[in-house]
Amino acid sequence: MVLPPVRQQRGGTVICFTGDSEGNALREHSRWSLAPFESLASRVVLIDWSDPRRDEQLLEALSGPVWFAASMFGLGQEISVTNGHESGNYWSVFGIPFVRMFGDLPAYFPDRHVAAFPNSINFYGDPVQTAFYNRWFSSPALAITAPPLVLDRIPTQSLDLSSKKTGRILFPKNGNSVDRLTRYWHESLPESVADALDAMAEESTQWARLNGRPRFDDLVVSYFAAIGLDVGANRPLLCFLVAQLDDYLRRFKSRMIAEALLDLPVIIRGRFWDHVDFSGKRAIYDPDSDAASTRDLIDQAPAVIDMSPNTQDIPHDRVRRAIGRCTAFLTNRMACFDGVGMESKRFTFDFSPESIHDLVEQYVLRPSDAVELGMEQSRVFLARYRDECYAEALATVVDLCALRIGERPRGTQDFVVFPPASYG
């Protein structure tokens, strides 16, 4: 396919690439993440990478100026072009900033976080992820933490509060077995590495890390420093070990929540819960994980249960989706809830079975209180997490990226070498 030359312009078309994913989460999250730009850009175009009409849709999207391109995990960033004397990465040749959106530590799929061209922007969901990138990756991508964005918003006039009061509290989370992960360590990795992971995993479940900021890279580096090895000098090895521990703690926490809920009349919805025995329990297991159809269940639920992905500073996407649907959220205690104008003990638990069970049971017994809590949370957090703050942050980093790779601005002092990327 021959792609046309294109001009970068603020307010032009925003192009977002999506694709197949578990429960269609990639498509839904891409749409939610760029919704604030629908009023700022000439248009927002979502192109499904698996759609046979993909090339046709891309050509049409490139028919006018482009503000920026975006995708989860950098999908679509590798498009190349040969155009007269110019060849290489399409986005780089024509100076189009490419925003790569991530919701996990760069230890997961680390190759996707590396900047293959200077107009890459890494947009992370929490400061701990941005900090990890800045500490361990030397590639030149601009990295920014996304301000909190309320997702999948519903008009308040369409709420059916009476049905919520008779619904079941929902825990929409895919599960995974801790035992299966540790078995992989001992069956597939060198014995010394498996033993080291066991020891570090055990340390990660201590109270401070379980309920705070785990900082797995510090844990890994200090563990191996005791035998005189600087693991931090080898990024692929560090990322592998950090990803194992991060995955372990998520599995550990999600299992704790599920087991704490088994004797309560809630819905646990998602895949990979075969390691939990639901037989004879009051909790209902729903193996579906479709992100779009979960919307109806959220609307019918008095509350949604969530857990953060080992983060503390930005509410997780399920929390921000509950806010958008005016449904109460019950989640682990996080620093981001301090000083918000609500008593966070009303909707947060510590990672202990008793704390989880007691908080959820409170609202199972009094669903009307849960409905009132959800309305209050929505009022408080919609005022706190404004679309324009999110959009302006992303627009600003796109502007900086365009400046970094663009032509010399008229009137720039002669002591400034341009473009800055030429000596970065």
Coordinates of C-alpha atoms in Angstrom, one line a residue:
M1 CA 0.0 0.0 0.0
V2 CA 1.3 3.5 -1.0
L3 CA 0.5 6.0 1.8
P4 CA 0.2 9.7 0.9
P5 CA 2.4 12.4 2.6
V6 CA 0.6 13.9 5.5
R7 CA 1.0 17.1 7.6
Q8 CA 1.0 17.3 11.4
Q9 CA -1.4 19.8 12.8
R10 CA -2.9 20.4 16.2
G11 CA -6.6 19.8 16.0
G12 CA -6.4 17.6 13.0
T13 CA -7.4 13.9 12.8
V14 CA -6.6 11.6 15.7
I15 CA -5.9 8.1 14.5
C16 CA -6.2 5.2 16.9
F17 CA -5.3 1.6 16.1
T18 CA -7.1 -1.2 17.9
G19 CA -7.3 -5.0 17.6
D20 CA -8.5 -8.3 19.0
S21 CA -8.0 -8.8 22.8
E22 CA -9.4 -10.6 25.7
G23 CA -13.0 -9.5 26.2
N24 CA -12.5 -6.8 23.5
A25 CA -10.9 -4.7 26.2
L26 CA -8.4 -3.2 23.8
R27 CA -11.1 -1.7 21.6
E28 CA -13.2 -0.4 24.5
H29 CA -10.3 1.2 26.3
S30 CA -9.0 2.8 23.2
R31 CA -12.4 4.4 22.5
W32 CA -12.7 5.6 26.1
S33 CA -9.2 7.0 26.2
L34 CA -9.7 9.2 23.2
A35 CA -13.3 10.2 23.8
P36 CA -12.2 13.6 25.3
F37 CA -10.6 14.5 21.9
E38 CA -13.9 14.1 19.9
S39 CA -14.6 17.8 20.6
L40 CA -11.0 19.0 20.1
A41 CA -9.9 17.1 17.0
S42 CA -11.5 17.4 13.5
R43 CA -12.3 13.7 14.0
V44 CA -11.2 10.6 16.0
V45 CA -10.8 7.5 13.8
L46 CA -10.5 4.0 15.3
I47 CA -9.0 1.5 12.9
D48 CA -9.2 -2.2 13.8
W49 CA -5.9 -3.8 12.9
S50 CA -7.7 -7.1 12.2
D51 CA -10.3 -5.6 9.9
P52 CA -9.8 -6.5 6.2
R53 CA -10.7 -2.9 5.3
R54 CA -7.9 -1.6 7.4
D55 CA -5.9 -0.2 4.5
E56 CA -8.9 1.6 3.1
Q57 CA -9.7 3.1 6.5
L58 CA -6.2 4.3 7.0
L59 CA -6.0 6.0 3.6
E60 CA -9.2 7.8 4.3
A61 CA -7.9 8.9 7.7
L62 CA -4.8 10.3 6.1
S63 CA -6.7 12.5 3.7
G64 CA -6.2 15.6 5.8
P65 CA -3.8 16.9 8.5
V66 CA -3.2 14.5 11.4
W67 CA -2.8 15.6 15.0
F68 CA -1.3 12.4 16.4
A69 CA -1.7 8.6 16.1
A70 CA -2.2 6.4 19.2
S71 CA -2.8 2.8 20.3
M72 CA -2.5 0.5 23.2
F73 CA 1.0 -1.1 23.2
G74 CA 2.1 0.7 20.1
L75 CA -0.1 -1.3 17.7
G76 CA 0.4 0.2 14.2
Q77 CA 3.6 2.1 15.0
E78 CA 5.7 0.0 12.6
I79 CA 4.1 1.2 9.4
S80 CA 6.8 2.1 6.9
V81 CA 6.9 4.3 3.8
T82 CA 9.0 4.9 0.7
N83 CA 8.1 8.3 -0.7
G84 CA 10.4 9.8 -3.3
H85 CA 13.7 10.4 -1.5
E86 CA 12.2 9.7 1.9
S87 CA 11.9 6.2 3.4
G88 CA 11.5 4.7 6.9
N89 CA 8.9 4.8 9.6
Y90 CA 5.8 6.6 8.2
W91 CA 5.1 8.5 11.4
S92 CA 8.7 9.6 11.8
V93 CA 9.1 10.6 8.2
F94 CA 6.2 13.0 8.4
G95 CA 6.6 14.1 12.0
I96 CA 3.4 12.6 13.4
P97 CA 3.7 12.0 17.2
F98 CA 2.7 8.4 18.1
V99 CA 1.2 7.9 21.5
R100 CA 1.7 4.4 23.0
M101 CA -0.7 3.8 25.8
F102 CA 0.2 1.4 28.6
G103 CA -1.5 0.2 31.8
D104 CA 1.3 -2.0 33.2
L105 CA 4.9 -1.8 34.2
P106 CA 7.3 -1.7 31.3
A107 CA 8.6 -5.0 32.6
Y108 CA 5.7 -6.5 30.7
F109 CA 6.4 -6.6 26.9
P110 CA 9.4 -4.4 27.4
D111 CA 10.2 -4.4 23.7
R112 CA 6.9 -2.4 23.1
H113 CA 8.1 0.4 25.4
V114 CA 11.4 1.0 23.6
A115 CA 11.3 4.1 21.3
A116 CA 12.1 2.9 17.8
F117 CA 11.8 6.5 16.5
P118 CA 12.1 9.9 18.2
N119 CA 8.5 10.8 17.9
S120 CA 7.3 8.1 20.3
I121 CA 5.3 9.1 23.4
N122 CA 4.8 6.6 26.2
F123 CA 1.5 7.3 28.1
Y124 CA 1.3 5.4 31.3
G125 CA -1.6 4.8 33.7
D126 CA 0.3 5.3 37.0
P127 CA 3.4 7.2 38.1
V128 CA 5.1 3.9 39.2
Q129 CA 5.0 2.7 35.6
T130 CA 6.4 6.0 34.3
A131 CA 9.2 6.0 36.9
F132 CA 10.1 2.4 36.0
Y133 CA 10.5 3.5 32.4
N134 CA 12.6 6.5 33.2
R135 CA 14.8 4.5 35.5
W136 CA 15.6 1.5 33.3
F137 CA 15.0 2.5 29.7
S138 CA 17.4 4.8 27.9
S139 CA 15.4 5.1 24.7
P140 CA 14.3 8.7 23.8
A141 CA 10.5 8.4 24.1
L142 CA 8.8 11.1 26.1
A143 CA 7.1 9.5 29.1
I144 CA 4.1 10.9 30.9
T145 CA 1.6 9.7 33.5
A146 CA -2.0 10.0 32.3
P147 CA -4.1 12.1 34.6
P148 CA -7.2 10.2 35.8
L149 CA -9.9 10.0 33.2
V150 CA -13.5 8.9 34.0
L151 CA -14.4 6.1 31.6
D152 CA -17.6 5.0 29.9
R153 CA -19.8 7.7 31.3
I154 CA -23.5 7.4 31.5
P155 CA -26.0 10.3 31.6
T156 CA -27.4 10.5 35.1
Q157 CA -30.9 10.8 33.8
S158 CA -30.8 7.3 32.4
L159 CA -30.0 5.7 35.8
D160 CA -32.3 3.1 37.2
L161 CA -31.6 3.2 40.9
S162 CA -34.4 0.8 41.8
S163 CA -32.8 -2.1 39.8
K164 CA -29.4 -1.4 41.4
K165 CA -30.9 -1.9 44.8
T166 CA -32.0 -5.5 43.9
G167 CA -28.9 -6.4 41.9
R168 CA -25.7 -8.3 43.0
I169 CA -22.4 -6.7 43.8
L170 CA -19.9 -7.4 41.0
F171 CA -16.3 -8.4 40.9
P172 CA -15.3 -8.1 37.2
K173 CA -11.7 -9.5 37.2
N174 CA -9.9 -12.3 35.3
G175 CA -8.2 -14.6 37.8
N176 CA -5.0 -16.6 37.6
S177 CA -3.5 -19.3 39.8
V178 CA -0.6 -18.4 42.1
D179 CA 0.3 -22.1 42.3
R180 CA 0.4 -22.5 38.5
L181 CA 2.8 -19.6 38.3
T182 CA 5.2 -21.0 41.0
R183 CA 5.0 -24.4 39.5
Y184 CA 6.2 -22.9 36.2
W185 CA 9.1 -21.4 38.0
H186 CA 10.2 -24.7 39.4
E187 CA 9.5 -26.8 36.3
S188 CA 11.0 -24.4 33.7
L189 CA 13.6 -22.2 35.3
P190 CA 17.0 -23.0 36.9
E191 CA 16.5 -24.1 40.5
S192 CA 18.5 -21.2 41.9
V193 CA 16.3 -18.7 40.0
A194 CA 13.1 -20.4 41.1
D195 CA 14.3 -20.4 44.7
A196 CA 15.1 -16.7 44.5
L197 CA 11.7 -15.9 43.0
D198 CA 10.1 -17.9 45.9
A199 CA 12.0 -15.9 48.4
M200 CA 11.2 -12.5 46.8
A201 CA 7.5 -13.4 46.3
E202 CA 7.2 -14.3 49.9
E203 CA 8.7 -10.9 50.8
S204 CA 6.3 -9.1 48.5
T205 CA 3.4 -10.5 50.4
Q206 CA 4.5 -8.8 53.7
W207 CA 2.1 -6.1 54.9
A208 CA 3.9 -3.0 53.7
R209 CA 4.4 -4.2 50.1
L210 CA 1.0 -5.9 49.9
N211 CA -0.8 -2.7 50.9
G212 CA 1.6 -0.1 49.5
R213 CA 4.1 0.4 46.7
P214 CA 5.9 -2.8 46.1
R215 CA 8.9 -1.4 44.0
F216 CA 9.8 -4.8 42.6
D217 CA 12.9 -3.4 40.9
D218 CA 14.3 -2.4 44.3
L219 CA 13.5 -5.8 45.7
V220 CA 15.2 -7.6 42.8
V221 CA 18.3 -5.4 42.7
S222 CA 18.8 -5.6 46.5
Y223 CA 18.2 -9.4 46.6
F224 CA 20.9 -10.2 44.1
A225 CA 23.3 -7.4 45.3
A226 CA 23.6 -9.6 48.4
I227 CA 25.6 -12.1 46.3
G228 CA 27.5 -9.4 44.5
L229 CA 25.4 -9.3 41.3
D230 CA 24.1 -6.0 39.7
V231 CA 21.0 -7.3 38.0
G232 CA 20.1 -3.7 37.1
A233 CA 22.9 -3.7 34.6
N234 CA 21.0 -6.2 32.5
R235 CA 17.6 -4.7 31.6
P236 CA 16.1 -7.9 30.0
L237 CA 16.9 -10.0 33.0
L238 CA 15.6 -7.3 35.4
C239 CA 12.3 -7.0 33.5
F240 CA 11.8 -10.7 33.4
L241 CA 12.2 -11.0 37.2
V242 CA 10.1 -7.9 38.0
A243 CA 7.3 -9.1 35.7
Q244 CA 7.3 -12.5 37.5
L245 CA 6.9 -10.8 40.9
D246 CA 4.3 -8.3 39.8
D247 CA 2.2 -11.1 38.2
Y248 CA 2.6 -13.2 41.4
L249 CA 1.3 -10.4 43.7
R250 CA -1.6 -9.7 41.4
R251 CA -2.6 -13.3 41.4
F252 CA -2.1 -13.5 45.2
K253 CA -4.3 -10.5 45.8
S254 CA -7.1 -11.5 43.3
R255 CA -7.3 -15.0 44.9
M256 CA -7.6 -13.5 48.3
I257 CA -10.5 -11.3 47.2
A258 CA -12.3 -14.1 45.5
E259 CA -12.0 -16.5 48.4
A260 CA -13.1 -13.8 50.8
L261 CA -16.3 -13.4 48.7
L262 CA -17.3 -17.0 48.3
D263 CA -19.9 -17.0 51.1
L264 CA -21.5 -13.7 49.9
P265 CA -24.1 -13.4 47.2
V266 CA -21.9 -11.6 44.7
I267 CA -20.9 -12.2 41.0
I268 CA -17.3 -13.0 40.2
R269 CA -17.0 -12.4 36.5
G270 CA -14.0 -13.3 34.3
R271 CA -11.8 -16.1 33.0
F272 CA -9.2 -18.2 34.6
W273 CA -10.9 -18.9 38.0
D274 CA -10.6 -22.7 37.7
H275 CA -8.3 -22.7 40.7
V276 CA -11.1 -21.5 43.0
D277 CA -13.9 -24.0 44.1
F278 CA -17.3 -22.3 43.7
S279 CA -19.3 -25.5 44.5
G280 CA -21.8 -25.0 47.2
K281 CA -20.9 -21.3 47.6
R282 CA -23.2 -18.3 47.5
A283 CA -21.0 -16.4 45.1
I284 CA -21.9 -16.9 41.4
Y285 CA -19.2 -17.4 38.9
D286 CA -19.7 -16.0 35.4
P287 CA -16.8 -16.9 33.0
D288 CA -17.6 -14.2 30.5
S289 CA -15.1 -11.3 30.3
D290 CA -16.5 -9.1 27.5
A291 CA -15.8 -5.4 28.4
A292 CA -18.8 -4.0 26.6
S293 CA -21.4 -6.4 28.0
T294 CA -20.0 -5.9 31.5
R295 CA -21.6 -2.4 31.2
D296 CA -25.1 -3.8 31.8
L297 CA -23.9 -5.7 34.8
I298 CA -22.3 -2.6 36.3
D299 CA -25.5 -0.6 35.7
Q300 CA -27.5 -3.3 37.5
A301 CA -25.0 -3.7 40.4
P302 CA -25.2 -1.8 43.7
A303 CA -21.4 -1.8 43.7
V304 CA -18.3 -3.0 41.8
I305 CA -15.3 -4.6 43.6
D306 CA -11.8 -3.8 42.2
M307 CA -8.1 -4.1 43.1
S308 CA -5.3 -1.9 41.8
P309 CA -2.5 -3.5 39.7
N310 CA 0.1 -2.9 42.5
T311 CA -0.3 0.8 42.2
Q312 CA -1.2 3.6 44.6
D313 CA -1.5 7.0 42.9
I314 CA -4.2 6.7 40.1
P315 CA -7.5 4.8 40.5
H316 CA -7.6 1.7 38.4
D317 CA -9.7 1.6 35.2
R318 CA -12.5 -0.4 36.8
V319 CA -12.8 2.2 39.5
R320 CA -13.0 5.0 36.9
R321 CA -15.5 3.0 34.9
A322 CA -17.7 2.6 38.0
I323 CA -17.5 6.3 38.6
G324 CA -18.6 6.9 35.0
R325 CA -21.6 4.5 35.4
C326 CA -22.6 6.1 38.8
T327 CA -22.0 2.8 40.6
A328 CA -20.2 2.5 43.9
F329 CA -16.7 1.1 43.9
L330 CA -15.1 -0.9 46.7
T331 CA -11.4 -1.3 46.3
N332 CA -8.1 -1.6 48.2
R333 CA -6.8 1.4 50.2
M334 CA -4.7 3.7 48.0
A335 CA -2.9 7.0 48.5
C336 CA -4.9 8.7 45.7
F337 CA -8.0 8.6 48.0
D338 CA -6.4 10.7 50.7
G339 CA -8.0 14.1 51.0
V340 CA -10.6 13.7 48.3
G341 CA -13.5 15.0 50.5
M342 CA -14.9 11.6 51.4
E343 CA -13.9 9.2 54.2
S344 CA -12.1 6.5 52.2
K345 CA -12.7 3.8 54.9
R346 CA -16.3 3.7 53.6
F347 CA -15.2 2.2 50.3
T348 CA -11.7 0.7 50.8
F349 CA -10.3 -2.5 52.4
D350 CA -6.8 -3.7 53.4
F351 CA -5.5 -6.8 51.8
S352 CA -6.7 -9.3 54.4
P353 CA -9.6 -11.7 54.0
E354 CA -11.4 -10.2 57.0
S355 CA -11.2 -6.6 55.8
I356 CA -12.4 -7.5 52.3
H357 CA -15.3 -9.7 53.5
D358 CA -16.5 -7.2 56.1
L359 CA -16.6 -4.2 53.7
V360 CA -18.4 -6.1 51.0
E361 CA -20.8 -7.7 53.4
Q362 CA -21.8 -4.3 54.8
Y363 CA -23.1 -3.3 51.4
V364 CA -24.6 -6.7 50.6
L365 CA -26.8 -6.3 53.7
R366 CA -27.6 -2.6 52.9
P367 CA -27.6 -2.2 49.1
S368 CA -29.4 1.1 49.4
D369 CA -26.3 2.4 51.2
A370 CA -24.2 1.2 48.3
V371 CA -26.4 3.0 45.7
E372 CA -26.1 6.3 47.7
L373 CA -22.3 5.8 48.0
G374 CA -22.0 5.4 44.3
M375 CA -23.9 8.6 43.6
E376 CA -21.7 10.5 46.1
Q377 CA -18.5 9.0 44.7
S378 CA -19.5 10.0 41.2
R379 CA -20.2 13.6 42.2
V380 CA -16.9 13.9 44.1
F381 CA -14.7 12.2 41.5
L382 CA -16.3 13.6 38.4
A383 CA -15.5 17.1 39.8
R384 CA -12.0 16.0 40.6
Y385 CA -11.1 14.0 37.4
R386 CA -12.0 16.4 34.6
D387 CA -11.8 15.4 30.9
E388 CA -10.1 18.7 30.1
C389 CA -7.2 18.0 32.4
Y390 CA -6.5 14.7 30.8
A391 CA -6.9 16.1 27.3
E392 CA -4.7 19.1 27.9
A393 CA -1.9 16.9 29.4
L394 CA -1.9 14.6 26.4
A395 CA -2.2 17.5 23.9
T396 CA 0.8 19.2 25.6
V397 CA 3.1 16.2 25.4
V398 CA 2.1 15.8 21.7
D399 CA 3.0 19.5 21.1
L400 CA 6.4 18.9 22.8
C401 CA 7.0 15.9 20.7
A402 CA 6.1 17.7 17.5
L403 CA 8.5 20.5 18.5
R404 CA 11.2 18.0 19.3
I405 CA 11.2 16.5 15.9
G406 CA 9.9 19.3 13.7
E407 CA 11.5 22.1 11.7
R408 CA 13.2 25.0 13.4
P409 CA 10.6 27.5 14.6
R410 CA 10.8 30.9 13.0
G411 CA 12.8 33.4 15.2
T412 CA 14.5 30.8 17.3
Q413 CA 17.9 32.0 18.8
D414 CA 21.0 31.0 16.9
F415 CA 22.5 29.3 20.0
V416 CA 19.7 26.7 19.9
V417 CA 20.6 23.6 17.9
F418 CA 17.6 22.3 16.0
P419 CA 15.9 19.9 16.0
P420 CA 16.7 19.0 19.6
A421 CA 16.5 15.3 18.6
S422 CA 19.7 15.7 16.6
Y423 CA 21.8 15.9 19.7
G424 CA 19.6 13.9 22.1

